[in-house]
Short mmCIF file of C-alpha atoms and ligand atoms in Angstrom, two decimals:
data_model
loop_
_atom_site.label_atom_id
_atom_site.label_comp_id
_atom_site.label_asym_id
_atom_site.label_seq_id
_atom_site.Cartn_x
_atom_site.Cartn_y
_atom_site.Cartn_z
CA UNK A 1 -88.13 80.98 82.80
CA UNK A 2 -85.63 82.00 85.44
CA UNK A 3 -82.02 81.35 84.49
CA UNK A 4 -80.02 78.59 86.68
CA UNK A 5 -78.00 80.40 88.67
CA UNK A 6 -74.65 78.69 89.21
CA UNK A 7 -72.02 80.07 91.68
CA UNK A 8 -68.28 79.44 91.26
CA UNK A 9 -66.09 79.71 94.47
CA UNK A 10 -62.45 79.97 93.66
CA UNK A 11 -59.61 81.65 96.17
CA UNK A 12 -55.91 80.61 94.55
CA UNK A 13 -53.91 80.76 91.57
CA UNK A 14 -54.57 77.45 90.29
CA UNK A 15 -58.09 76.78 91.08
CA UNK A 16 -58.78 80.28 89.15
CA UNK A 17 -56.46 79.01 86.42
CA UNK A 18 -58.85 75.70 85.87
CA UNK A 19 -62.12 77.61 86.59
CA UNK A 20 -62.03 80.84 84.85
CA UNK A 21 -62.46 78.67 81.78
CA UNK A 22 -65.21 77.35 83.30
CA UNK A 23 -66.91 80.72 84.55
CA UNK A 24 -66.63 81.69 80.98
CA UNK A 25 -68.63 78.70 79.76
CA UNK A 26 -71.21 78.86 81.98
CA UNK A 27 -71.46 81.95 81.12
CA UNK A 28 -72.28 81.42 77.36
CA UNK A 29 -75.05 79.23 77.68
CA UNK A 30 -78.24 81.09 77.88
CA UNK A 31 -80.26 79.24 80.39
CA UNK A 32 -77.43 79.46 82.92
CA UNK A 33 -76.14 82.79 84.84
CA UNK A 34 -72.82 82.47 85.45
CA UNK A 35 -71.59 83.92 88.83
CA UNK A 36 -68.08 84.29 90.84
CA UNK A 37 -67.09 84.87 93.86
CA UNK A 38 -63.60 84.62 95.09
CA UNK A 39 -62.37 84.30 98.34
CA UNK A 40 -58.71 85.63 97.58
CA UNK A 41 -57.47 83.29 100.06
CA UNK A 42 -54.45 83.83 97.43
CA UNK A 43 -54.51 88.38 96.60
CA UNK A 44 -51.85 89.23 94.07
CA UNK A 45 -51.67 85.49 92.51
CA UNK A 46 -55.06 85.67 92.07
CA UNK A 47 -55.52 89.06 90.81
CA UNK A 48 -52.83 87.79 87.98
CA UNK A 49 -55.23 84.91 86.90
CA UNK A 50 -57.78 87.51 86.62
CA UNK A 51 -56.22 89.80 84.47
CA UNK A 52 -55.26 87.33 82.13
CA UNK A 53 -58.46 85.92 81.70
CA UNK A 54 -60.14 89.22 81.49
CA UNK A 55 -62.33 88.45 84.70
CA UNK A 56 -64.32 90.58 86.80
CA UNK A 57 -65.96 87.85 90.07
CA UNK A 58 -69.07 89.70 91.24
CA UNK A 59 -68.23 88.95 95.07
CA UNK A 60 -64.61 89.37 96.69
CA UNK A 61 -64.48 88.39 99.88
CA UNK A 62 -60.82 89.75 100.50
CA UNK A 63 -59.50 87.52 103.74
CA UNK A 64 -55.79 87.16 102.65
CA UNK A 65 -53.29 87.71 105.55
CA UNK A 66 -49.49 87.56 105.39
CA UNK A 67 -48.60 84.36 107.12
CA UNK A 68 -52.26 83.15 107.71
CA UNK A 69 -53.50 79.95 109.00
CA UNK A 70 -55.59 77.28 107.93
CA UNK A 71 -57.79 78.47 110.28
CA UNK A 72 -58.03 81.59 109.85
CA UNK A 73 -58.26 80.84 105.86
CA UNK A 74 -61.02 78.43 106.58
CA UNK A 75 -63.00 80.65 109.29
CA UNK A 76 -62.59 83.59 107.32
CA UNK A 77 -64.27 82.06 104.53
CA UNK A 78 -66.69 80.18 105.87
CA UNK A 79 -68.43 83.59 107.33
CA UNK A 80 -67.83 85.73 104.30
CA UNK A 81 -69.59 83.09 102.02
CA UNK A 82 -72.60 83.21 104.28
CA UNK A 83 -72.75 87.16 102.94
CA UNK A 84 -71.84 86.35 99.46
CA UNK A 85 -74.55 83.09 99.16
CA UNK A 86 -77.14 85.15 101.08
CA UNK A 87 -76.64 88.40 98.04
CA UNK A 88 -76.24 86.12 94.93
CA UNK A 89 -78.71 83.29 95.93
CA UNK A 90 -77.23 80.34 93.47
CA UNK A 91 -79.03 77.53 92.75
CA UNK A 92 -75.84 75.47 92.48
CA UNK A 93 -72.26 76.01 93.89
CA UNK A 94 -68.99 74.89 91.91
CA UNK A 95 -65.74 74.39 94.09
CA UNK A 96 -62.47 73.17 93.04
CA UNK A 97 -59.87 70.78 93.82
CA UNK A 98 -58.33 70.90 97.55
CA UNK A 99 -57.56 74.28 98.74
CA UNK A 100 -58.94 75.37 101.93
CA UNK A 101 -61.35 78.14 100.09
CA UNK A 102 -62.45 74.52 98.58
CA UNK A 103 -63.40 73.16 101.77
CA UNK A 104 -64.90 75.97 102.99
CA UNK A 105 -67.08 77.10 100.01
CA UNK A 106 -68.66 73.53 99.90
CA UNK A 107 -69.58 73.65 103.52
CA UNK A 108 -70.46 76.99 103.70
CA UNK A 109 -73.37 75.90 100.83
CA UNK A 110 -74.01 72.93 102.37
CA UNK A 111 -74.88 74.37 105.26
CA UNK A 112 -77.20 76.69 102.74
CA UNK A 113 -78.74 73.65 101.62
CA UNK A 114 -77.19 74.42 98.08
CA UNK A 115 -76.04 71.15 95.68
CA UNK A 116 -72.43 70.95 95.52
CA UNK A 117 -70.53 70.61 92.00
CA UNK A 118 -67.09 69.40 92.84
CA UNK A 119 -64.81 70.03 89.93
CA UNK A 120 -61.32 67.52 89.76
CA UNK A 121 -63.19 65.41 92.12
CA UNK A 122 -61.84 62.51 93.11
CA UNK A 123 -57.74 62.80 93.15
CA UNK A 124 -56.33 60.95 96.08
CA UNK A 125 -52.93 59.77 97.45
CA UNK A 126 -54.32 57.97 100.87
CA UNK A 127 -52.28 59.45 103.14
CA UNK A 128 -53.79 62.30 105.14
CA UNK A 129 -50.40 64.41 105.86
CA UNK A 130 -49.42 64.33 102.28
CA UNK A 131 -49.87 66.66 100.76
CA UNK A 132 -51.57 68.55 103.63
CA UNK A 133 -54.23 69.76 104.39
CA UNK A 134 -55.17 69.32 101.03
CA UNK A 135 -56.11 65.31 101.13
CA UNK A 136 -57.96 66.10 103.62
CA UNK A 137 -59.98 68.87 102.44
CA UNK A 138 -60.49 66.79 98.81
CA UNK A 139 -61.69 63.87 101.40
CA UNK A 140 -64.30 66.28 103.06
CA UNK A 141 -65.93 67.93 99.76
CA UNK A 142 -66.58 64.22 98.37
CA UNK A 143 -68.76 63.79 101.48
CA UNK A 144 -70.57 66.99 100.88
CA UNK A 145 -70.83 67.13 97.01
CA UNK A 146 -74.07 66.44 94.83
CA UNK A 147 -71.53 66.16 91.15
CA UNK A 148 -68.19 65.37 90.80
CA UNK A 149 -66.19 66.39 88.12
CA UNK A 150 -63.62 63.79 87.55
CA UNK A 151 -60.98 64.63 85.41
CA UNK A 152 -59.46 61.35 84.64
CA UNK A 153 -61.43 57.32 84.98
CA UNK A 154 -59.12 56.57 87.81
CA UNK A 155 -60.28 59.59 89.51
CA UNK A 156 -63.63 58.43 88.85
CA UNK A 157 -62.82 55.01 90.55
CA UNK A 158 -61.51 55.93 93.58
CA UNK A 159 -64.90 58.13 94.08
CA UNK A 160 -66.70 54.68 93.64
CA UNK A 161 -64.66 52.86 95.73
CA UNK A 162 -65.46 55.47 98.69
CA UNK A 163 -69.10 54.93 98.17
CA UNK A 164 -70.25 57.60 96.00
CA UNK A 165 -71.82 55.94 92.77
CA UNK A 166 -74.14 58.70 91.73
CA UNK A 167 -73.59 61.81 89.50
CA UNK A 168 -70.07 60.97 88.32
CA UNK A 169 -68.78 62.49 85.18
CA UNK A 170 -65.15 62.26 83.86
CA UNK A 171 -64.39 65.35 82.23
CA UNK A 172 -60.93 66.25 81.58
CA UNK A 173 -59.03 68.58 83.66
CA UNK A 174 -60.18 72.05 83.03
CA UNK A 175 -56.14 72.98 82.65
CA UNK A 176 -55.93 71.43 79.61
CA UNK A 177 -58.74 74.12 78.16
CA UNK A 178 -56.83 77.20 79.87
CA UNK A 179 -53.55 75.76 78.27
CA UNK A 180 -55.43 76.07 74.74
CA UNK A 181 -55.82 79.99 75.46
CA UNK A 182 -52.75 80.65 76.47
CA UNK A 183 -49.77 79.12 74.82
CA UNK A 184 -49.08 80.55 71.35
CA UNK A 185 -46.14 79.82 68.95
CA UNK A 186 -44.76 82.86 68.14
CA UNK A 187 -45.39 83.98 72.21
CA UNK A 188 -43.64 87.32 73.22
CA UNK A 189 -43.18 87.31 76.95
CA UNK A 190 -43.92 90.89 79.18
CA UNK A 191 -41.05 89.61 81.64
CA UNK A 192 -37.94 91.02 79.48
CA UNK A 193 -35.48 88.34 81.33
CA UNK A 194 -37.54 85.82 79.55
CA UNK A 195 -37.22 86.89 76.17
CA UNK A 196 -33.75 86.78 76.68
CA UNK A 197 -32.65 83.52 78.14
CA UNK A 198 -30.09 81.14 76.39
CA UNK A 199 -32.69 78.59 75.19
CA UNK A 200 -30.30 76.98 73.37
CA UNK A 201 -29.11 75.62 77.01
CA UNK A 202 -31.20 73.14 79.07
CA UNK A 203 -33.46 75.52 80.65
CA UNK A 204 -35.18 74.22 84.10
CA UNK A 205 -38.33 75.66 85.18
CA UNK A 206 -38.82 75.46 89.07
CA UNK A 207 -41.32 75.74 91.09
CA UNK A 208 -41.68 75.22 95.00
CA UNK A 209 -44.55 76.03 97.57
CA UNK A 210 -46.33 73.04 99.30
CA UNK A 211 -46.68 73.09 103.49
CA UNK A 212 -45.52 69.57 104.06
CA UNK A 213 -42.63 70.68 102.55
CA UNK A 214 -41.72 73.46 104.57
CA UNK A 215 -38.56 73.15 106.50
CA UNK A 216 -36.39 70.30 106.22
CA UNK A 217 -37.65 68.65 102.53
CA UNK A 218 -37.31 72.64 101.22
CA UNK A 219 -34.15 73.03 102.53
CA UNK A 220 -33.16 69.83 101.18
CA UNK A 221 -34.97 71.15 97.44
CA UNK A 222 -32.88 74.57 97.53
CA UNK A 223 -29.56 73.23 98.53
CA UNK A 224 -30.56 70.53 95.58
CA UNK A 225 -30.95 72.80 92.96
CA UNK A 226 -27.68 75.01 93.98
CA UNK A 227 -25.89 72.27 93.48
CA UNK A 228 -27.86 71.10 90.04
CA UNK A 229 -26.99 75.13 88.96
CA UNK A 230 -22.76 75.31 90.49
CA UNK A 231 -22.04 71.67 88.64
CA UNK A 232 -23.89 72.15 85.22
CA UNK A 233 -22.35 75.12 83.03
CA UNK A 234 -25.11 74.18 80.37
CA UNK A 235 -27.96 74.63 82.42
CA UNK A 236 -30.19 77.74 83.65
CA UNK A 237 -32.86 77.41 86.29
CA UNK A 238 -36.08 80.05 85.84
CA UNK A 239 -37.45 80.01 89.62
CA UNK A 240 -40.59 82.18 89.69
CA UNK A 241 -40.76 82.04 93.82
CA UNK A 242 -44.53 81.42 95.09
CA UNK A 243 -45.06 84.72 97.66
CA UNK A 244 -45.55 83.07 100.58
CA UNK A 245 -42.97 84.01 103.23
CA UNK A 246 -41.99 80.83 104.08
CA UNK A 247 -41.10 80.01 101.08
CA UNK A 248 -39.04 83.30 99.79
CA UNK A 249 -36.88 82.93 103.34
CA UNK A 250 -36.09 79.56 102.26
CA UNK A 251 -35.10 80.87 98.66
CA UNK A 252 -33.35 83.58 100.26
CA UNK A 253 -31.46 81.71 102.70
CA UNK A 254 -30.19 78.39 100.73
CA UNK A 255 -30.53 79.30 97.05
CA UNK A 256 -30.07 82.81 96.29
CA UNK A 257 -26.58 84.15 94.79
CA UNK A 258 -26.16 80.73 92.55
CA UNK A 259 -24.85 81.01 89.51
CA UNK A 260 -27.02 80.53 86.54
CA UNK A 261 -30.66 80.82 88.32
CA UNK A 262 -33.15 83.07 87.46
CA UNK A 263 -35.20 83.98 90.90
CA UNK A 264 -37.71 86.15 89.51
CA UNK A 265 -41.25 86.73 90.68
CA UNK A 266 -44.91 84.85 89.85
CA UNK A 267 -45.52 85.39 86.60
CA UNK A 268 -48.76 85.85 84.82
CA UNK A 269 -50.35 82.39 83.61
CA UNK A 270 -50.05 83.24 79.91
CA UNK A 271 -46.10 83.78 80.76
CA UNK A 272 -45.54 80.73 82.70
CA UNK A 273 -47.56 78.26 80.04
CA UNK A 274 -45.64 79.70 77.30
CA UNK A 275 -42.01 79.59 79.06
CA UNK A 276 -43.27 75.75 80.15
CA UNK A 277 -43.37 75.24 76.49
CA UNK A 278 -40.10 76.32 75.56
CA UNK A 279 -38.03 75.08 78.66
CA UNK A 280 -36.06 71.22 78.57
CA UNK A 281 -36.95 70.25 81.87
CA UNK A 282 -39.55 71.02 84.85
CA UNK A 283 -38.94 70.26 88.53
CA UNK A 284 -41.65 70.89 91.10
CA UNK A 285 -43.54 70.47 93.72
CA UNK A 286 -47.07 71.91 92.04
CA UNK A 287 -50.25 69.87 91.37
CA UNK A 288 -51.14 71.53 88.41
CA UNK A 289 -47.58 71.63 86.33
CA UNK A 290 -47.83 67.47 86.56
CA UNK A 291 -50.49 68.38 84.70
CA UNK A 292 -49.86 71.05 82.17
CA UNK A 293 -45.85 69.99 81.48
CA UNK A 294 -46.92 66.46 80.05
CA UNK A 295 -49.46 67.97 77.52
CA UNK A 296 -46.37 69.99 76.62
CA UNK A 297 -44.25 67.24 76.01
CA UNK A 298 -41.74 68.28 79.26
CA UNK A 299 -39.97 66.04 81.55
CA UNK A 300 -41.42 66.62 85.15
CA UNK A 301 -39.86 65.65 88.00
CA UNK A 302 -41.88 65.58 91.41
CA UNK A 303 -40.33 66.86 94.25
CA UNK A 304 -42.34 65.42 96.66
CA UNK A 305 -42.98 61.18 98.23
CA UNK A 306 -46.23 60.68 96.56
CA UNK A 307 -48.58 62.14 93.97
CA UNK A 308 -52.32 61.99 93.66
CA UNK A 309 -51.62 62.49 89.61
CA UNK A 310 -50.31 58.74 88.62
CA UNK A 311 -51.57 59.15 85.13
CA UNK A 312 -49.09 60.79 83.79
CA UNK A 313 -46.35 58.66 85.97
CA UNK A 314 -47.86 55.71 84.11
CA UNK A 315 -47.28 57.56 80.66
CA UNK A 316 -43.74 57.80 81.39
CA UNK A 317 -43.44 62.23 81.56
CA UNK A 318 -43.57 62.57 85.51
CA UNK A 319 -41.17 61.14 88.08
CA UNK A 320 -41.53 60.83 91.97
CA UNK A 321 -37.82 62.33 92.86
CA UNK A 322 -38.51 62.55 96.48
CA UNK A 323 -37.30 65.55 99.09
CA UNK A 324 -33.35 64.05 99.77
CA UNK A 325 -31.06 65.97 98.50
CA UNK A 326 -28.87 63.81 96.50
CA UNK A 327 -31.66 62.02 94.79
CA UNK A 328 -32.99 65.33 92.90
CA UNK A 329 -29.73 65.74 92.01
CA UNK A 330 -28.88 62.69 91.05
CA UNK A 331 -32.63 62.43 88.71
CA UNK A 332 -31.95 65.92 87.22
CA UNK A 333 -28.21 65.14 86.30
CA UNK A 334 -29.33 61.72 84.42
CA UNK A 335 -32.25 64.01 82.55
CA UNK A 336 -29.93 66.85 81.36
CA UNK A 337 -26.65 64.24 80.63
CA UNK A 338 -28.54 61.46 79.37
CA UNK A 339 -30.17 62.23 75.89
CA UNK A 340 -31.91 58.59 75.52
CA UNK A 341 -33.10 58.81 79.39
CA UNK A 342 -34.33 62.06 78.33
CA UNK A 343 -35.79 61.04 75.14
CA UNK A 344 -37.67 58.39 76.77
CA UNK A 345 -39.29 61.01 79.31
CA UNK A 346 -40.12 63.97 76.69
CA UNK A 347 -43.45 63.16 74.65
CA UNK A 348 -46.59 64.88 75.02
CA UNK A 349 -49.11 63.06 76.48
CA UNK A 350 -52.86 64.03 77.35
CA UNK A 351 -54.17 61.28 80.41
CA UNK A 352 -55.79 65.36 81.61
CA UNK A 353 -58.16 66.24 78.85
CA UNK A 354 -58.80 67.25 74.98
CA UNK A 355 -59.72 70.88 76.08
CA UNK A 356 -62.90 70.20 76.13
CA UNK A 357 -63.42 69.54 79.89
CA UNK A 358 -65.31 73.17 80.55
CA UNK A 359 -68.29 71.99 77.94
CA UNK A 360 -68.17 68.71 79.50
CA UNK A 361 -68.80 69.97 82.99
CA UNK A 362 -71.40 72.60 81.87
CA UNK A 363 -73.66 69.78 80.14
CA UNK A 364 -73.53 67.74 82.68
CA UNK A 365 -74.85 70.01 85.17
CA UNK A 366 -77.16 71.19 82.37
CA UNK A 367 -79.05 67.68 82.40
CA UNK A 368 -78.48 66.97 86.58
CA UNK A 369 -80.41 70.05 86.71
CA UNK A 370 -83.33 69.19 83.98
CA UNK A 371 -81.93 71.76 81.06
CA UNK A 372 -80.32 69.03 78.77
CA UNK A 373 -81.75 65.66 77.97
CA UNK A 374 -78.65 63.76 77.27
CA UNK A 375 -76.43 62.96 79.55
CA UNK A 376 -72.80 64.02 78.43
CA UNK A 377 -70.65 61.81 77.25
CA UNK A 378 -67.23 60.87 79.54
CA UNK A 379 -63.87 61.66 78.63
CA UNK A 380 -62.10 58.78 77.40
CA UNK A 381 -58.40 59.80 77.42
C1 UD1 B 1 -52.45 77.35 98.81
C2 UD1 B 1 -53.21 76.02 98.93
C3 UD1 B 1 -52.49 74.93 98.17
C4 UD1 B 1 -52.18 75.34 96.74
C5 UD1 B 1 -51.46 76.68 96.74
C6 UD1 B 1 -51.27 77.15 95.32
C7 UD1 B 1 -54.37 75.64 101.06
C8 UD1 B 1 -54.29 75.11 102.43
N1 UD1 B 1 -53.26 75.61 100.33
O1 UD1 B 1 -51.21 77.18 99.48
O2 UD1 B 1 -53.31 73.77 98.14
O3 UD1 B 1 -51.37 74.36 96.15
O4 UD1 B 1 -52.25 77.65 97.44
O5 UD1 B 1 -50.28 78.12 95.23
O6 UD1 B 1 -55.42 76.06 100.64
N2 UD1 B 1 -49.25 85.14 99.53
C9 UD1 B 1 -49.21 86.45 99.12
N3 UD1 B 1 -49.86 86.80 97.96
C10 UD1 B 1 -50.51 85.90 97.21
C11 UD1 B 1 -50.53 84.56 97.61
C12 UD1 B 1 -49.91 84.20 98.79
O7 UD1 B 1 -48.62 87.30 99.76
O8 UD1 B 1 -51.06 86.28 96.15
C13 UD1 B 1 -48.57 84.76 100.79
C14 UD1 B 1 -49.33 85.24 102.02
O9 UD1 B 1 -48.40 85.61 103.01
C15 UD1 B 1 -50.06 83.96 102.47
C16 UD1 B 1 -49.02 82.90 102.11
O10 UD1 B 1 -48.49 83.36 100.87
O11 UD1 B 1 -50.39 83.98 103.84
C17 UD1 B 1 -49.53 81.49 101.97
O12 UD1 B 1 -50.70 81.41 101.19
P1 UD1 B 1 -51.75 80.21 101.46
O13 UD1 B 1 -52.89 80.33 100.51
O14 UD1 B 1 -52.08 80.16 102.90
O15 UD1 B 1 -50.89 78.92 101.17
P2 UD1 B 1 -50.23 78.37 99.84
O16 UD1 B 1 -48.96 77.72 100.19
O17 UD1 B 1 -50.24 79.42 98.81
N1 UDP B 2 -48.18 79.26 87.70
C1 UDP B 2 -48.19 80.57 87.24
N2 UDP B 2 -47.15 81.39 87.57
C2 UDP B 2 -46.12 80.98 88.33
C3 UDP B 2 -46.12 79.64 88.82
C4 UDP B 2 -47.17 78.81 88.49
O1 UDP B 2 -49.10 80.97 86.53
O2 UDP B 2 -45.22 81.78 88.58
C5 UDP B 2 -49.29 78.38 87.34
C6 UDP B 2 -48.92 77.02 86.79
O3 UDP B 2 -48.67 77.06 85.40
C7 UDP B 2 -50.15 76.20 87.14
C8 UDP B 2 -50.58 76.78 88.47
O4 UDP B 2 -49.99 78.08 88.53
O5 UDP B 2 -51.19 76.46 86.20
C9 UDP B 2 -50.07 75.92 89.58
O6 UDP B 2 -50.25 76.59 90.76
P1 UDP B 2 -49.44 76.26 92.08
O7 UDP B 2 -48.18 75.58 91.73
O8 UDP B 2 -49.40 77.53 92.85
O9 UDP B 2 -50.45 75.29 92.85
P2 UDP B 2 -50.79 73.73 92.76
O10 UDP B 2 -51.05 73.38 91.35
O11 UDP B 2 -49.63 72.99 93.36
O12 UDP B 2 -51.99 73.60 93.63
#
């Protein structure tokens, strides 16, 4: 018998962070073949994820531009994957999450008449300009998909509150399995500066890159954390600064020249997962470190007005701390000053998975597609 061939379309850092465990899978089960084609809507970032998880995609489709558009991101795509589904003929095609290679790679199949597998399906924060595009795009691909992949039950019920009742599975998040590979006790980092930092001060990861954030609310972040860094002696902020442009200008222009941060570039996954682990305290803007920071027992607070990840707000680990100024500051001081405050914040929690979200996903489309006679089991968190 033929093998099912299943396609996974991935462009950015994180989405090939939460599906290169998921290629791999696939790729152990012997009725399935296993294919991957990126989009490298994201070049060096992705490249890094890669590496680390020793993987070669069997179709690159190579559109990254400095500065580029969503539309030239999502056009770009769109005819590229019309090469790449043409060559590798799939019988199924796995996106993931919100990006615009997301968007694109599930129309581009549907418009192949291939069944969509949307993995973290179902994440929503109901306003379309926040964050943007990529409510929006998550919006779309629930139209288009055949499976959705929810990570958490929540996710699950906003999907059946929009209408779509069939082929549901709650999974996990598929970080929670790469966060298994990667973080390691006795860890030595390849970035010398982190080997090197005075743990025994509160060390702050940062992170920064989302497009409703540019201008004003990233001003407002940098000038936050230069002030966080000039008032606290006992504190050292580790900055790995996302590559896009914007971003680095804004880093250039309102943060660099502080004393006491670290503004270093992206580091590998395996280096970031394993400094999350040892730092006191994360602040961000990211989707996925709401995610990894609680199952590491870190503080996280959310530099942004909403999140579509209020599992972990519920749990106590993640706080909203807005874009003003004075309240980041004011949320970070209490964290590093206040030991019970902090106390209260710093457990590990898993609402995102057991790290088994990549065998989840791979049964399930197993018995959609007539290979497995059991349905899988969902995640109960
Ligand atoms: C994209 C996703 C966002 C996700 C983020 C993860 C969209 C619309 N946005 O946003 O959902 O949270 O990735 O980081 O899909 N660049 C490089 N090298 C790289 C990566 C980026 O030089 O390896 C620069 C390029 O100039 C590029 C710019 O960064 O044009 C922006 O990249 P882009 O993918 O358009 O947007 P992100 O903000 O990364
Ligand atoms: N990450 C990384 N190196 C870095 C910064 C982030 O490997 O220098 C990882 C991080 O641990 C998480 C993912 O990238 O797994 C998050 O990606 P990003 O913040 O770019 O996007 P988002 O999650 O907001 O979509």
């Amino acid at each position: 018998m033929d093998k099912l061939r299943i396609m996974s379309v991935f462009g950015t850092r994180p989405e090939a962070i939460k599906m290169c465990p998921l290629v791999k899978e696939l790729a152990s089960r012997p009725q399935i073949e296993s294919l991957c084609c990126v989009t490298a809507q994201h070049r060096q970032m992705l490249d890094s994820v890669l590496d680390v998880f020793d993987l070669k995609p069997d179709w690159d489709l190579d559109i990254m531009t400095p500065r580029q558009t969503l539309s030239t991101i999502t056009s770009k795509c769109l005819t590229g994957m019309d090469e790449a589904l043409e060559a590798l003929r799939p019988d199924v095609v796995l996106v993931h999450g919100d990006t615009s290679t997301t968007f694109a790679g599930a129309l581009s199949a549907f418009y192949h008449q291939i069944p969509v597998g949307h993995v973290e399906a179902g994440l929503r924060t109901y306003d379309k300009y926040s964050p943007f595009p990529e409510e929006m795009n998550r919006l779309l691909v629930s139209g288009i998909a055949d499976m959705y992949f929810c990570p958490t039950a929540g996710n699950r019920e906003n999907l059946v509150r929009e209408g779509h009742t069939e082929n549901l599975f709650i999974t996990g998040n598929t970080v929670i399995d790469a966060l298994k590979t990667t973080v390691k006790e006795d860890y030595r980092f390849s970035t010398e500066e982190l080997n090197t930092l005075p743990y025994e001060k509160k060390v702050v990861l940062v992170t920064c890159h989302r497009r409703e954030n540019y201008g004003e609310p990233m001003r407002n972040i940098m000038l936050a954390l230069r002030q966080i860094a000039e008032q606290r002696p006992d504190v050292e902020l580790v900055y790995p600064v996302h590559l896009s442009p914007v971003v680095r200008e804004s880093v250039d222009k309102y943060l660099r020249g502080a004393p006491r941060v670290h503004l270093i570039d992206p580091l590998p996954a395996d280096e970031m997962h394993n400094l999350m682990a040892r730092c006191y305290l994360v602040l961000t803007d990211s989707g996925g470190l709401q995610e990894e920071a609680p199952a590491l027992g870190k503080p996280v607070l959310v530099m942004r007005r909403e999140t579509e990840r209020p599992e972990a707000v519920a749990a106590g680990t993640v706080k909203l701390c807005g874009v003003v100024q004075d309240d980041i500051v004011t949320m970070a001081e209490r964290l590093i000053c206040d030991r019970a405050a902090y106390e209260r914040m710093a457990h590990a929690v898993n609402p995102y998975g057991d790290g088994h979200a990549c065998r989840r996903i791979a049964d399930a489309i197993e018995w959609r597609c007539g290979l497995r006679k059991e349905r899988p089991e969902d995640y109960q968190a």
